[in-house]
Amino acid sequence: MLSPGAHYRLAFTQSILAMPHMFNAVTHYRMDYPDLSLILALVRGGTLARAAGLLRVDVSTVFRAVRRLEAALGQTLFEKSRAGYLPTTLATTLAEQAERAEQALDAARIGVEQGGEVISGTVRLTCTDSVLQGLLLPALGQFMPDYPALTLELSTSNDFANLSRRDADVALRLTTTPPEHLVGRCLGTVSYRICASARYVQQHAMGELADLAWIAPDDFLPDHPTVAWRRQHLPGVVLSYRCNSMLSVAELVRAGLGVAALPDYLLGDGQGLLPLGPALAGHDTALWLLTRPDCRALRSVVTLFDELGRHVSLPGRTQT
């Protein structure tokens, strides 16, 4: 079995061979992890003094080490300026490799400390912006610190194409009809309520709903439950604001610009949103946690899937 260092050297060698126009000189010098640590510290620090602090050595040691490494490589790694040491393209690329090696070593250390296999790798997660803000971020804060070697790539989107095109591994989606080719579990029901800010309520008489300034999603969500409700109950209302995301709709309401139908998970204490009535009857939806069938063999995906299933907290849902 290859050691973490050997794995890194193999990956680094492959990257060199893939870009010969950049690394012809590098192949004549056998780089090691201390070289990469030096480059990474100077890229992060930007000055000799800060790099020395990161490496816990003196400034002269960093200066001499950089000069020696550049001479060995036959290429310039940093350009000195008034702002400090600016990395060249080569230094930036090597720093990226160094970060990967650093992550691999961290994962190895964690494995030794925990006495078992570490959950590591990158998982791509997609959800809507309002789900990210209202549900996902609180959940991630509860369990992600327990997985320091697990990396998440987050994207916000309003459709299922990300999973279908394999652009994502896990999705949190509001729907009553999840695609049959995906697998997952329903985390609970989401209701919607007409809301306004306290300031808007104070400044406007709460008479007929149709007479209020309405904020709603634009044509990007033509089948959204709130759109369906408005078309059914307020067919003649003229919208004052259209937004391309539900989170933007909520922010405009919070700013006192009007009223809107918002999901109940955005209505917690301290959110500045006041419900003007009960939930919109017959227009609930469900929150689904979904993944592709082929992802169920990946331990990183399964771990994230299970943790989200336990920690995503919908109003009225009992945590397992």
PDB file of C-alpha atoms in Angstrom:
ATOM      1  CA  MET A   1       0.000   0.000   0.000  1.00  0.00           C
ATOM      2  CA  LEU A   2       1.301   3.428  -0.901  1.00  0.00           C
ATOM      3  CA  SER A   3       1.938   5.855   1.926  1.00  0.00           C
ATOM      4  CA  PRO A   4       0.200   9.294   1.837  1.00  0.00           C
ATOM      5  CA  GLY A   5       3.499  10.787   0.731  1.00  0.00           C
ATOM      6  CA  ALA A   6       3.885   8.239  -2.057  1.00  0.00           C
ATOM      7  CA  HIS A   7       0.321   8.851  -3.195  1.00  0.00           C
ATOM      8  CA  TYR A   8       1.077  12.554  -3.319  1.00  0.00           C
ATOM      9  CA  ARG A   9       4.381  12.123  -5.207  1.00  0.00           C
ATOM     10  CA  LEU A  10       2.594   9.943  -7.782  1.00  0.00           C
ATOM     11  CA  ALA A  11      -0.151  12.551  -8.277  1.00  0.00           C
ATOM     12  CA  PHE A  12       2.411  15.333  -8.462  1.00  0.00           C
ATOM     13  CA  THR A  13       4.499  13.441 -11.043  1.00  0.00           C
ATOM     14  CA  GLN A  14       1.403  12.842 -13.146  1.00  0.00           C
ATOM     15  CA  SER A  15       0.541  16.544 -13.041  1.00  0.00           C
ATOM     16  CA  ILE A  16       4.061  17.393 -14.204  1.00  0.00           C
ATOM     17  CA  LEU A  17       3.888  14.996 -17.118  1.00  0.00           C
ATOM     18  CA  ALA A  18       0.531  16.455 -18.124  1.00  0.00           C
ATOM     19  CA  MET A  19       1.982  19.986 -18.397  1.00  0.00           C
ATOM     20  CA  PRO A  20       5.513  19.656 -19.825  1.00  0.00           C
ATOM     21  CA  HIS A  21       5.563  23.230 -21.123  1.00  0.00           C
ATOM     22  CA  MET A  22       5.415  24.469 -17.529  1.00  0.00           C
ATOM     23  CA  PHE A  23       7.523  21.885 -15.738  1.00  0.00           C
ATOM     24  CA  ASN A  24      10.429  20.940 -17.971  1.00  0.00           C
ATOM     25  CA  ALA A  25      12.890  22.287 -15.427  1.00  0.00           C
ATOM     26  CA  VAL A  26      11.045  20.742 -12.471  1.00  0.00           C
ATOM     27  CA  THR A  27      11.608  17.196 -13.693  1.00  0.00           C
ATOM     28  CA  HIS A  28      15.367  17.642 -13.113  1.00  0.00           C
ATOM     29  CA  TYR A  29      14.847  18.340  -9.423  1.00  0.00           C
ATOM     30  CA  ARG A  30      13.213  15.925  -6.978  1.00  0.00           C
ATOM     31  CA  MET A  31      10.766  18.040  -5.009  1.00  0.00           C
ATOM     32  CA  ASP A  32       9.721  16.959  -1.545  1.00  0.00           C
ATOM     33  CA  TYR A  33       7.006  17.975   0.880  1.00  0.00           C
ATOM     34  CA  PRO A  34       9.166  20.616   2.659  1.00  0.00           C
ATOM     35  CA  ASP A  35       9.626  22.381  -0.705  1.00  0.00           C
ATOM     36  CA  LEU A  36       5.887  22.457  -1.230  1.00  0.00           C
ATOM     37  CA  SER A  37       5.288  23.593   2.348  1.00  0.00           C
ATOM     38  CA  LEU A  38       7.643  26.496   1.730  1.00  0.00           C
ATOM     39  CA  ILE A  39       5.808  27.536  -1.451  1.00  0.00           C
ATOM     40  CA  LEU A  40       2.406  27.173   0.194  1.00  0.00           C
ATOM     41  CA  ALA A  41       3.434  29.248   3.217  1.00  0.00           C
ATOM     42  CA  LEU A  42       4.721  32.094   1.041  1.00  0.00           C
ATOM     43  CA  VAL A  43       1.623  31.999  -1.187  1.00  0.00           C
ATOM     44  CA  ARG A  44      -0.607  32.127   1.878  1.00  0.00           C
ATOM     45  CA  GLY A  45       1.461  34.678   3.752  1.00  0.00           C
ATOM     46  CA  GLY A  46       2.434  36.928   0.888  1.00  0.00           C
ATOM     47  CA  THR A  47       5.528  38.162   2.734  1.00  0.00           C
ATOM     48  CA  LEU A  48       8.689  36.576   4.102  1.00  0.00           C
ATOM     49  CA  ALA A  49       7.716  37.520   7.641  1.00  0.00           C
ATOM     50  CA  ARG A  50       4.277  35.930   7.512  1.00  0.00           C
ATOM     51  CA  ALA A  51       5.623  32.835   5.753  1.00  0.00           C
ATOM     52  CA  ALA A  52       8.296  32.522   8.434  1.00  0.00           C
ATOM     53  CA  GLY A  53       5.586  32.718  11.076  1.00  0.00           C
ATOM     54  CA  LEU A  54       3.600  29.953   9.413  1.00  0.00           C
ATOM     55  CA  LEU A  55       6.681  27.749   9.136  1.00  0.00           C
ATOM     56  CA  ARG A  56       8.009  28.734  12.592  1.00  0.00           C
ATOM     57  CA  VAL A  57      11.431  29.682  11.295  1.00  0.00           C
ATOM     58  CA  ASP A  58      13.204  32.996  10.876  1.00  0.00           C
ATOM     59  CA  VAL A  59      12.863  35.277   7.854  1.00  0.00           C
ATOM     60  CA  SER A  60      16.396  34.675   6.589  1.00  0.00           C
ATOM     61  CA  THR A  61      15.743  30.932   6.475  1.00  0.00           C
ATOM     62  CA  VAL A  62      12.696  31.453   4.255  1.00  0.00           C
ATOM     63  CA  PHE A  63      14.588  33.862   1.985  1.00  0.00           C
ATOM     64  CA  ARG A  64      17.512  31.461   1.490  1.00  0.00           C
ATOM     65  CA  ALA A  65      15.202  28.467   0.980  1.00  0.00           C
ATOM     66  CA  VAL A  66      13.232  30.248  -1.750  1.00  0.00           C
ATOM     67  CA  ARG A  67      16.414  31.309  -3.522  1.00  0.00           C
ATOM     68  CA  ARG A  68      17.807  27.760  -3.391  1.00  0.00           C
ATOM     69  CA  LEU A  69      14.554  26.237  -4.667  1.00  0.00           C
ATOM     70  CA  GLU A  70      14.261  28.671  -7.567  1.00  0.00           C
ATOM     71  CA  ALA A  71      17.864  27.941  -8.512  1.00  0.00           C
ATOM     72  CA  ALA A  72      17.239  24.197  -8.394  1.00  0.00           C
ATOM     73  CA  LEU A  73      14.095  24.503 -10.514  1.00  0.00           C
ATOM     74  CA  GLY A  74      15.620  26.988 -12.903  1.00  0.00           C
ATOM     75  CA  GLN A  75      12.432  29.044 -12.767  1.00  0.00           C
ATOM     76  CA  THR A  76      11.118  32.017 -10.824  1.00  0.00           C
ATOM     77  CA  LEU A  77       8.485  31.189  -8.236  1.00  0.00           C
ATOM     78  CA  PHE A  78       7.794  34.647  -6.810  1.00  0.00           C
ATOM     79  CA  GLU A  79       7.993  38.214  -8.026  1.00  0.00           C
ATOM     80  CA  LYS A  80       8.913  40.736  -5.340  1.00  0.00           C
ATOM     81  CA  SER A  81       6.770  43.874  -5.189  1.00  0.00           C
ATOM     82  CA  ARG A  82       5.791  46.553  -2.712  1.00  0.00           C
ATOM     83  CA  ALA A  83       2.842  44.392  -1.737  1.00  0.00           C
ATOM     84  CA  GLY A  84       5.101  41.441  -0.943  1.00  0.00           C
ATOM     85  CA  TYR A  85       5.924  38.245  -2.793  1.00  0.00           C
ATOM     86  CA  LEU A  86       3.583  37.594  -5.724  1.00  0.00           C
ATOM     87  CA  PRO A  87       3.405  33.945  -6.887  1.00  0.00           C
ATOM     88  CA  THR A  88       4.012  33.071 -10.513  1.00  0.00           C
ATOM     89  CA  THR A  89       1.743  30.653 -12.338  1.00  0.00           C
ATOM     90  CA  LEU A  90       4.141  27.854 -11.465  1.00  0.00           C
ATOM     91  CA  ALA A  91       4.085  28.723  -7.748  1.00  0.00           C
ATOM     92  CA  THR A  92       0.289  28.920  -7.741  1.00  0.00           C
ATOM     93  CA  THR A  93       0.021  25.484  -9.331  1.00  0.00           C
ATOM     94  CA  LEU A  94       2.510  23.981  -6.896  1.00  0.00           C
ATOM     95  CA  ALA A  95       0.671  25.571  -3.972  1.00  0.00           C
ATOM     96  CA  GLU A  96      -2.542  23.873  -5.088  1.00  0.00           C
ATOM     97  CA  GLN A  97      -0.697  20.544  -5.117  1.00  0.00           C
ATOM     98  CA  ALA A  98       0.697  21.332  -1.672  1.00  0.00           C
ATOM     99  CA  GLU A  99      -2.797  21.921  -0.295  1.00  0.00           C
ATOM    100  CA  ARG A 100      -3.857  18.487  -1.532  1.00  0.00           C
ATOM    101  CA  ALA A 101      -0.864  16.904   0.136  1.00  0.00           C
ATOM    102  CA  GLU A 102      -1.650  18.821   3.316  1.00  0.00           C
ATOM    103  CA  GLN A 103      -5.227  17.529   3.277  1.00  0.00           C
ATOM    104  CA  ALA A 104      -4.023  13.965   2.745  1.00  0.00           C
ATOM    105  CA  LEU A 105      -1.661  14.231   5.710  1.00  0.00           C
ATOM    106  CA  ASP A 106      -4.399  15.734   7.880  1.00  0.00           C
ATOM    107  CA  ALA A 107      -6.699  12.856   6.989  1.00  0.00           C
ATOM    108  CA  ALA A 108      -3.969  10.358   7.865  1.00  0.00           C
ATOM    109  CA  ARG A 109      -3.350  12.024  11.234  1.00  0.00           C
ATOM    110  CA  ILE A 110      -7.065  12.057  12.022  1.00  0.00           C
ATOM    111  CA  GLY A 111      -7.263   8.369  11.162  1.00  0.00           C
ATOM    112  CA  VAL A 112      -4.463   7.584  13.594  1.00  0.00           C
ATOM    113  CA  GLU A 113      -6.032   9.710  16.335  1.00  0.00           C
ATOM    114  CA  GLN A 114      -9.487   8.210  15.857  1.00  0.00           C
ATOM    115  CA  GLY A 115      -8.151   4.695  15.495  1.00  0.00           C
ATOM    116  CA  GLY A 116     -10.181   3.920  12.402  1.00  0.00           C
ATOM    117  CA  GLU A 117     -10.947   4.768   8.804  1.00  0.00           C
ATOM    118  CA  VAL A 118     -11.539   8.427   8.073  1.00  0.00           C
ATOM    119  CA  ILE A 119     -14.453   9.594   5.933  1.00  0.00           C
ATOM    120  CA  SER A 120     -12.769  11.622   3.219  1.00  0.00           C
ATOM    121  CA  GLY A 121     -13.308  12.790  -0.335  1.00  0.00           C
ATOM    122  CA  THR A 122     -15.462  15.372  -2.094  1.00  0.00           C
ATOM    123  CA  VAL A 123     -19.259  15.239  -2.264  1.00  0.00           C
ATOM    124  CA  ARG A 124     -21.237  17.581  -4.511  1.00  0.00           C
ATOM    125  CA  LEU A 125     -24.451  18.809  -2.922  1.00  0.00           C
ATOM    126  CA  THR A 126     -27.194  20.857  -4.582  1.00  0.00           C
ATOM    127  CA  CYS A 127     -30.294  22.579  -3.202  1.00  0.00           C
ATOM    128  CA  THR A 128     -32.240  25.805  -3.625  1.00  0.00           C
ATOM    129  CA  ASP A 129     -30.906  28.983  -2.057  1.00  0.00           C
ATOM    130  CA  SER A 130     -33.733  29.148   0.481  1.00  0.00           C
ATOM    131  CA  VAL A 131     -33.157  25.523   1.543  1.00  0.00           C
ATOM    132  CA  LEU A 132     -29.453  26.278   1.867  1.00  0.00           C
ATOM    133  CA  GLN A 133     -30.121  29.257   4.108  1.00  0.00           C
ATOM    134  CA  GLY A 134     -33.022  27.924   6.148  1.00  0.00           C
ATOM    135  CA  LEU A 135     -32.278  24.204   6.480  1.00  0.00           C
ATOM    136  CA  LEU A 136     -28.914  23.060   5.176  1.00  0.00           C
ATOM    137  CA  LEU A 137     -26.541  25.486   6.901  1.00  0.00           C
ATOM    138  CA  PRO A 138     -27.915  24.813  10.393  1.00  0.00           C
ATOM    139  CA  ALA A 139     -27.609  21.064   9.764  1.00  0.00           C
ATOM    140  CA  LEU A 140     -24.044  21.258   8.425  1.00  0.00           C
ATOM    141  CA  GLY A 141     -22.997  23.225  11.485  1.00  0.00           C
ATOM    142  CA  GLN A 142     -24.060  20.326  13.691  1.00  0.00           C
ATOM    143  CA  PHE A 143     -22.108  17.482  12.097  1.00  0.00           C
ATOM    144  CA  MET A 144     -19.530  18.681   9.567  1.00  0.00           C
ATOM    145  CA  PRO A 145     -16.915  19.506  12.258  1.00  0.00           C
ATOM    146  CA  ASP A 146     -16.851  15.741  12.929  1.00  0.00           C
ATOM    147  CA  TYR A 147     -15.651  15.100   9.353  1.00  0.00           C
ATOM    148  CA  PRO A 148     -12.603  17.335   8.792  1.00  0.00           C
ATOM    149  CA  ALA A 149     -11.415  15.245   5.836  1.00  0.00           C
ATOM    150  CA  LEU A 150     -14.751  15.494   3.997  1.00  0.00           C
ATOM    151  CA  THR A 151     -15.075  18.283   1.426  1.00  0.00           C
ATOM    152  CA  LEU A 152     -18.419  19.628   0.195  1.00  0.00           C
ATOM    153  CA  GLU A 153     -19.002  21.402  -3.094  1.00  0.00           C
ATOM    154  CA  LEU A 154     -22.268  23.332  -2.744  1.00  0.00           C
ATOM    155  CA  SER A 155     -24.358  24.665  -5.602  1.00  0.00           C
ATOM    156  CA  THR A 156     -27.797  26.260  -5.648  1.00  0.00           C
ATOM    157  CA  SER A 157     -30.221  25.220  -8.354  1.00  0.00           C
ATOM    158  CA  ASN A 158     -33.956  24.762  -8.807  1.00  0.00           C
ATOM    159  CA  ASP A 159     -34.144  21.605 -10.890  1.00  0.00           C
ATOM    160  CA  PHE A 160     -33.128  17.954 -10.890  1.00  0.00           C
ATOM    161  CA  ALA A 161     -30.809  18.234 -13.873  1.00  0.00           C
ATOM    162  CA  ASN A 162     -27.732  18.431 -11.642  1.00  0.00           C
ATOM    163  CA  LEU A 163     -28.191  14.873 -10.423  1.00  0.00           C
ATOM    164  CA  SER A 164     -29.388  13.607 -13.788  1.00  0.00           C
ATOM    165  CA  ARG A 165     -26.280  15.013 -15.521  1.00  0.00           C
ATOM    166  CA  ARG A 166     -24.073  13.709 -12.684  1.00  0.00           C
ATOM    167  CA  ASP A 167     -23.126  17.283 -11.786  1.00  0.00           C
ATOM    168  CA  ALA A 168     -24.104  16.544  -8.173  1.00  0.00           C
ATOM    169  CA  ASP A 169     -24.167  13.543  -5.835  1.00  0.00           C
ATOM    170  CA  VAL A 170     -26.805  14.585  -3.293  1.00  0.00           C
ATOM    171  CA  ALA A 171     -29.759  16.958  -3.533  1.00  0.00           C
ATOM    172  CA  LEU A 172     -32.267  18.503  -1.151  1.00  0.00           C
ATOM    173  CA  ARG A 173     -35.373  19.233  -3.186  1.00  0.00           C
ATOM    174  CA  LEU A 174     -38.869  20.579  -2.520  1.00  0.00           C
ATOM    175  CA  THR A 175     -41.246  18.432  -4.543  1.00  0.00           C
ATOM    176  CA  THR A 176     -44.190  16.072  -4.261  1.00  0.00           C
ATOM    177  CA  THR A 177     -43.022  13.963  -7.204  1.00  0.00           C
ATOM    178  CA  PRO A 178     -39.285  13.166  -7.039  1.00  0.00           C
ATOM    179  CA  PRO A 179     -37.842  11.610 -10.222  1.00  0.00           C
ATOM    180  CA  GLU A 180     -38.158   7.824 -10.262  1.00  0.00           C
ATOM    181  CA  HIS A 181     -34.549   7.315 -11.375  1.00  0.00           C
ATOM    182  CA  LEU A 182     -33.282   8.830  -8.089  1.00  0.00           C
ATOM    183  CA  VAL A 183     -33.329   7.236  -4.647  1.00  0.00           C
ATOM    184  CA  GLY A 184     -33.917   8.955  -1.343  1.00  0.00           C
ATOM    185  CA  ARG A 185     -36.185   9.692   1.562  1.00  0.00           C
ATOM    186  CA  CYS A 186     -38.823  12.259   2.426  1.00  0.00           C
ATOM    187  CA  LEU A 187     -37.723  14.438   5.338  1.00  0.00           C
ATOM    188  CA  GLY A 188     -41.106  16.021   5.991  1.00  0.00           C
ATOM    189  CA  THR A 189     -43.713  18.498   4.834  1.00  0.00           C
ATOM    190  CA  VAL A 190     -43.184  22.183   4.064  1.00  0.00           C
ATOM    191  CA  SER A 191     -46.091  24.613   4.425  1.00  0.00           C
ATOM    192  CA  TYR A 192     -46.381  28.191   3.166  1.00  0.00           C
ATOM    193  CA  ARG A 193     -47.809  31.300   4.821  1.00  0.00           C
ATOM    194  CA  ILE A 194     -48.479  34.865   3.714  1.00  0.00           C
ATOM    195  CA  CYS A 195     -45.873  36.992   5.503  1.00  0.00           C
ATOM    196  CA  ALA A 196     -44.837  40.601   5.940  1.00  0.00           C
ATOM    197  CA  SER A 197     -42.345  42.510   8.021  1.00  0.00           C
ATOM    198  CA  ALA A 198     -43.364  44.242  11.264  1.00  0.00           C
ATOM    199  CA  ARG A 199     -42.659  47.593   9.643  1.00  0.00           C
ATOM    200  CA  TYR A 200     -44.903  46.841   6.657  1.00  0.00           C
ATOM    201  CA  VAL A 201     -47.719  45.776   8.990  1.00  0.00           C
ATOM    202  CA  GLN A 202     -47.362  49.007  10.963  1.00  0.00           C
ATOM    203  CA  GLN A 203     -47.339  51.202   7.872  1.00  0.00           C
ATOM    204  CA  HIS A 204     -50.206  49.560   5.969  1.00  0.00           C
ATOM    205  CA  ALA A 205     -53.727  48.658   6.870  1.00  0.00           C
ATOM    206  CA  MET A 206     -54.052  44.877   6.563  1.00  0.00           C
ATOM    207  CA  GLY A 207     -57.255  44.871   4.527  1.00  0.00           C
ATOM    208  CA  GLU A 208     -57.786  42.862   1.343  1.00  0.00           C
ATOM    209  CA  LEU A 209     -54.762  40.778   0.342  1.00  0.00           C
ATOM    210  CA  ALA A 210     -55.143  41.824  -3.278  1.00  0.00           C
ATOM    211  CA  ASP A 211     -54.580  45.460  -2.298  1.00  0.00           C
ATOM    212  CA  LEU A 212     -51.137  44.825  -0.785  1.00  0.00           C
ATOM    213  CA  ALA A 213     -47.787  45.053  -2.558  1.00  0.00           C
ATOM    214  CA  TRP A 214     -47.003  41.491  -3.655  1.00  0.00           C
ATOM    215  CA  ILE A 215     -43.570  39.930  -4.052  1.00  0.00           C
ATOM    216  CA  ALA A 216     -43.283  36.607  -5.861  1.00  0.00           C
ATOM    217  CA  PRO A 217     -40.963  34.365  -7.850  1.00  0.00           C
ATOM    218  CA  ASP A 218     -40.795  35.071 -11.555  1.00  0.00           C
ATOM    219  CA  ASP A 219     -41.200  32.585 -14.388  1.00  0.00           C
ATOM    220  CA  PHE A 220     -38.273  30.465 -13.191  1.00  0.00           C
ATOM    221  CA  LEU A 221     -40.732  28.621 -10.895  1.00  0.00           C
ATOM    222  CA  PRO A 222     -44.048  28.517 -12.809  1.00  0.00           C
ATOM    223  CA  ASP A 223     -45.316  25.493 -10.851  1.00  0.00           C
ATOM    224  CA  HIS A 224     -44.246  26.628  -7.380  1.00  0.00           C
ATOM    225  CA  PRO A 225     -46.976  26.012  -4.727  1.00  0.00           C
ATOM    226  CA  THR A 226     -47.121  29.724  -3.889  1.00  0.00           C
ATOM    227  CA  VAL A 227     -47.609  30.611  -7.550  1.00  0.00           C
ATOM    228  CA  ALA A 228     -50.390  28.038  -7.860  1.00  0.00           C
ATOM    229  CA  TRP A 229     -52.104  29.413  -4.743  1.00  0.00           C
ATOM    230  CA  ARG A 230     -51.905  33.015  -5.960  1.00  0.00           C
ATOM    231  CA  ARG A 231     -53.321  32.140  -9.371  1.00  0.00           C
ATOM    232  CA  GLN A 232     -56.195  30.328  -7.710  1.00  0.00           C
ATOM    233  CA  HIS A 233     -57.074  32.820  -4.956  1.00  0.00           C
ATOM    234  CA  LEU A 234     -55.747  36.160  -6.281  1.00  0.00           C
ATOM    235  CA  PRO A 235     -55.893  35.814 -10.068  1.00  0.00           C
ATOM    236  CA  GLY A 236     -56.018  39.555 -10.735  1.00  0.00           C
ATOM    237  CA  VAL A 237     -53.266  40.702  -8.408  1.00  0.00           C
ATOM    238  CA  VAL A 238     -50.505  42.800  -9.947  1.00  0.00           C
ATOM    239  CA  LEU A 239     -47.051  41.896  -8.659  1.00  0.00           C
ATOM    240  CA  SER A 240     -44.916  44.744  -7.372  1.00  0.00           C
ATOM    241  CA  TYR A 241     -41.683  42.707  -7.404  1.00  0.00           C
ATOM    242  CA  ARG A 242     -40.561  39.556  -9.195  1.00  0.00           C
ATOM    243  CA  CYS A 243     -37.467  37.636  -8.034  1.00  0.00           C
ATOM    244  CA  ASN A 244     -35.524  34.734  -9.457  1.00  0.00           C
ATOM    245  CA  SER A 245     -35.189  32.968  -6.092  1.00  0.00           C
ATOM    246  CA  MET A 246     -37.339  32.353  -3.020  1.00  0.00           C
ATOM    247  CA  LEU A 247     -34.570  33.611  -0.770  1.00  0.00           C
ATOM    248  CA  SER A 248     -34.666  36.942  -2.629  1.00  0.00           C
ATOM    249  CA  VAL A 249     -38.435  37.030  -2.173  1.00  0.00           C
ATOM    250  CA  ALA A 250     -37.951  36.574   1.585  1.00  0.00           C
ATOM    251  CA  GLU A 251     -35.293  39.298   1.712  1.00  0.00           C
ATOM    252  CA  LEU A 252     -37.602  41.823   0.014  1.00  0.00           C
ATOM    253  CA  VAL A 253     -40.360  40.977   2.472  1.00  0.00           C
ATOM    254  CA  ARG A 254     -37.916  41.371   5.364  1.00  0.00           C
ATOM    255  CA  ALA A 255     -36.965  44.797   3.980  1.00  0.00           C
ATOM    256  CA  GLY A 256     -40.585  45.933   4.275  1.00  0.00           C
ATOM    257  CA  LEU A 257     -41.351  46.138   0.568  1.00  0.00           C
ATOM    258  CA  GLY A 258     -44.472  44.003   0.560  1.00  0.00           C
ATOM    259  CA  VAL A 259     -45.985  40.604   1.312  1.00  0.00           C
ATOM    260  CA  ALA A 260     -45.315  37.117  -0.055  1.00  0.00           C
ATOM    261  CA  ALA A 261     -46.088  33.465   0.539  1.00  0.00           C
ATOM    262  CA  LEU A 262     -42.983  31.976   2.167  1.00  0.00           C
ATOM    263  CA  PRO A 263     -41.972  28.483   3.359  1.00  0.00           C
ATOM    264  CA  ASP A 264     -42.358  27.910   7.085  1.00  0.00           C
ATOM    265  CA  TYR A 265     -38.683  27.019   7.564  1.00  0.00           C
ATOM    266  CA  LEU A 266     -37.788  30.676   6.913  1.00  0.00           C
ATOM    267  CA  LEU A 267     -40.103  31.970   9.649  1.00  0.00           C
ATOM    268  CA  GLY A 268     -38.119  31.232  12.797  1.00  0.00           C
ATOM    269  CA  ASP A 269     -37.551  33.603  15.696  1.00  0.00           C
ATOM    270  CA  GLY A 270     -35.444  36.609  14.826  1.00  0.00           C
ATOM    271  CA  GLN A 271     -36.091  36.339  11.077  1.00  0.00           C
ATOM    272  CA  GLY A 272     -38.182  39.536  10.945  1.00  0.00           C
ATOM    273  CA  LEU A 273     -41.042  37.817   9.096  1.00  0.00           C
ATOM    274  CA  LEU A 274     -44.585  37.849  10.499  1.00  0.00           C
ATOM    275  CA  PRO A 275     -47.211  35.329   9.327  1.00  0.00           C
ATOM    276  CA  LEU A 276     -50.473  37.073   8.438  1.00  0.00           C
ATOM    277  CA  GLY A 277     -52.577  33.919   8.714  1.00  0.00           C
ATOM    278  CA  PRO A 278     -52.559  30.119   8.754  1.00  0.00           C
ATOM    279  CA  ALA A 279     -50.740  27.880   6.298  1.00  0.00           C
ATOM    280  CA  LEU A 280     -52.073  27.870   2.728  1.00  0.00           C
ATOM    281  CA  ALA A 281     -54.402  24.867   2.739  1.00  0.00           C
ATOM    282  CA  GLY A 282     -53.819  22.286   0.025  1.00  0.00           C
ATOM    283  CA  HIS A 283     -50.510  23.756  -1.132  1.00  0.00           C
ATOM    284  CA  ASP A 284     -47.960  21.950   1.000  1.00  0.00           C
ATOM    285  CA  THR A 285     -44.941  20.305  -0.554  1.00  0.00           C
ATOM    286  CA  ALA A 286     -42.334  17.808   0.668  1.00  0.00           C
ATOM    287  CA  LEU A 287     -38.618  18.017   1.257  1.00  0.00           C
ATOM    288  CA  TRP A 288     -36.744  15.123  -0.338  1.00  0.00           C
ATOM    289  CA  LEU A 289     -33.174  14.025   0.253  1.00  0.00           C
ATOM    290  CA  LEU A 290     -32.049  12.404  -3.007  1.00  0.00           C
ATOM    291  CA  THR A 291     -29.050  10.745  -4.593  1.00  0.00           C
ATOM    292  CA  ARG A 292     -28.196   8.657  -7.651  1.00  0.00           C
ATOM    293  CA  PRO A 293     -28.296   4.852  -7.322  1.00  0.00           C
ATOM    294  CA  ASP A 294     -24.607   4.559  -8.233  1.00  0.00           C
ATOM    295  CA  CYS A 295     -23.643   6.890  -5.348  1.00  0.00           C
ATOM    296  CA  ARG A 296     -24.885   4.452  -2.711  1.00  0.00           C
ATOM    297  CA  ALA A 297     -21.573   2.577  -2.980  1.00  0.00           C
ATOM    298  CA  LEU A 298     -19.570   5.672  -1.987  1.00  0.00           C
ATOM    299  CA  ARG A 299     -18.962   5.895   1.741  1.00  0.00           C
ATOM    300  CA  SER A 300     -18.555   9.678   1.646  1.00  0.00           C
ATOM    301  CA  VAL A 301     -21.948  10.120  -0.041  1.00  0.00           C
ATOM    302  CA  VAL A 302     -23.678   7.619   2.238  1.00  0.00           C
ATOM    303  CA  THR A 303     -22.241   9.344   5.311  1.00  0.00           C
ATOM    304  CA  LEU A 304     -23.416  12.788   4.197  1.00  0.00           C
ATOM    305  CA  PHE A 305     -26.811  11.378   3.201  1.00  0.00           C
ATOM    306  CA  ASP A 306     -27.328   9.757   6.603  1.00  0.00           C
ATOM    307  CA  GLU A 307     -26.158  12.815   8.552  1.00  0.00           C
ATOM    308  CA  LEU A 308     -28.456  15.127   6.603  1.00  0.00           C
ATOM    309  CA  GLY A 309     -31.326  12.733   7.193  1.00  0.00           C
ATOM    310  CA  ARG A 310     -30.720  13.014  10.939  1.00  0.00           C
ATOM    311  CA  HIS A 311     -29.998  16.723  11.243  1.00  0.00           C
ATOM    312  CA  VAL A 312     -32.124  18.626   8.723  1.00  0.00           C
ATOM    313  CA  SER A 313     -34.813  20.091  10.945  1.00  0.00           C
ATOM    314  CA  LEU A 314     -38.216  21.016   9.500  1.00  0.00           C
ATOM    315  CA  PRO A 315     -40.868  22.700  11.676  1.00  0.00           C
ATOM    316  CA  GLY A 316     -42.787  19.968  13.483  1.00  0.00           C
ATOM    317  CA  ARG A 317     -40.360  17.205  12.522  1.00  0.00           C
ATOM    318  CA  THR A 318     -39.033  14.917  15.254  1.00  0.00           C
ATOM    319  CA  GLN A 319     -35.300  14.296  14.844  1.00  0.00           C
ATOM    320  CA  THR A 320     -34.106  10.702  14.637  1.00  0.00           C
TER     321      THR A 320
END
